[in-house]
Amino acid sequence: MDQTFVQWKRQCLSRLDLSKKASVDEHIEHVVSLLNSCEQYFTTSSCSGRIILIDGAPERSDVQKQNCVWLFVSHNKCKWDDVVCAVARSSGEAVLKFEPFVLHAQCRHLDDAQLLHSVAINSGFRNSGLTVSKTGKIITAVRSTHGLEVPLSHEGKLLVEHEYISFLTQIANQKMEENLRRIHRFYHNLQTALSTEKLKKLQIPDPPSSQGLQDSPHRPETEKGEAEEKEEKIKTSVYKRRRKRQQHHQTDCCHGDESSSGPEPEDCLDLFT
Amino acid sequence: MDQTFVQWKRQCLSRLDLSKKASVDEHIEHVVSLLNSCEQYFTTSSCSGRIILIDGAPERSDVQKQNCVWLFVSHNKCKWDDVVCAVARSSGEAVLKFEPFVLHAQCRHLDDAQLLHSVAINSGFRNSGLTVSKTGKIITAVRSTHGLEVPLSHEGKLLVEHEYISFLTQIANQKMEENLRRIHRFYHNLQTALSTEKLKKLQIPDPPSSQGLQDSPHRPETEKGEAEEKEEKIKTSVYKRRRKRQQHHQTDCCHGDESSSGPEPEDCLDLFT
């Protein structure tokens, strides 16, 4: 299994980057490098987050990427008049979107995927989740709930005032700023979690028993090393926050704790600190 | 482990529904009942999908649910003048959202979660994923990429024309229709997958070998029962489609195959069949 993972990683990283940009977005180069430098992970796709304006075919207003014209793409904050100029070229259904950071990493073992998933959730990427394929490929998808999707034109005709586009650009830029803060938090939490993991492995040379310990939440504290306790602390905080979210959502709405229904209190507070 | 799962299920289903509605949404009652009737699953939260208008506090335009006024909520298609009346009550930052179907189901074993996840992906819920907690809880989250998030007012002042709100309502209603089609497809695919699974278990009484068979994609066809082949077919189609998506996204954009960047060709076609 480990050998197969090593082969998968070699194949994936030696493959040409077939994305439009043919390179990793600059805002997440350090995140991608950190993951690919770990024997237990490699990234399969990523985007640092972007503000896009796509022009859908009139008869297919529920945007379809193929047959879509990309009128504007920015991986940084943008100016409202750039959006105004771009939307002027619309001949169909132009939609302004903010698409947050997304990253897919293949993981060697399930506990590697769990660690990455915990770090993602703890960093505010609440739509993150695992995929376990029947061929044994384990992928952690790091996803945010942080979005914006605003139709701007219909059959090429602008539906809103320029002032509204200016306001939308401010909102999109705010979301981009928050997105970059979350990426920073994710990178920092990932570094901490990985170094804690390494320390733990140094302290407990036998991998199976190490994994056994991870799966046993009822071991007495006295059995735990300092590094492990640190990791416990990180993980516990994640699960505490998730329990808190679940309770909150039960009383607040019918959506689940990973729904796309806006940031949680802790996410919102980050906007103002 | 199985005993613990049975206890978790009993506790969860006997608990009061603390959501605002205090009941399962009517459009997904049959889905929730089907899952809860299976020994290997129980639902922990769900929403059939809704069109909402929330009024955020002016100083917190990146909407926070707490301190938010819910001006309008509909789990069905809605009329544009209902939205116009609701937004007139805004005193802060009103945002119109379409939030698609979301469901969280706790699963007994990882392969139960994989099956549910495959069904979700195959039904168009591309942001679905698993969560595996350190205490052994396995949750499959069924999530769509299908959204809409449009700011309508700033500090209580309407930013758009009524005609635009009428257009937005049409878009939101189209998304609601597509959402209900996907729920129907999910229910149908789930029924098929579950009955195939049952048949398989009847044919292969020894669970470990049954699981072993699932994990081996290279077994000769002759070893496979009809039911198994049917299941293989369902699962293979899922993974084929996901590979197709991955290729498509590699050439189309930097986002991963589970990004929130619009529906896939097959999803779009569903809109017009």
XYZ file of C-alpha atoms in Angstrom, chain A residues 117-128 142-146 178 182 185-186 189 241 245 263-264 266-267 270:
29
model
C -9.029 17.353 7.706
C -8.835 18.453 11.369
C -6.353 21.191 10.470
C -8.660 22.359 7.638
C -11.772 22.482 9.852
C -9.835 24.212 12.623
C -8.656 26.840 10.125
C -12.214 27.709 9.052
C -12.548 25.447 5.970
C -15.819 23.929 7.088
C -16.810 22.207 3.820
C -13.694 20.040 3.881
C -9.999 21.469 1.790
C -13.055 23.611 1.043
C -14.586 26.788 2.407
C -18.211 27.895 2.671
C -17.088 31.417 1.795
C -10.538 36.767 4.691
C -7.636 31.511 6.408
C -4.067 30.089 9.471
C -4.233 26.752 7.608
C -1.897 25.027 11.903
C -15.562 23.565 17.971
C -21.175 24.246 15.716
C -19.378 31.571 8.699
C -19.456 30.520 12.349
C -15.218 32.099 15.417
C -14.879 32.604 11.659
C -11.462 36.561 12.645
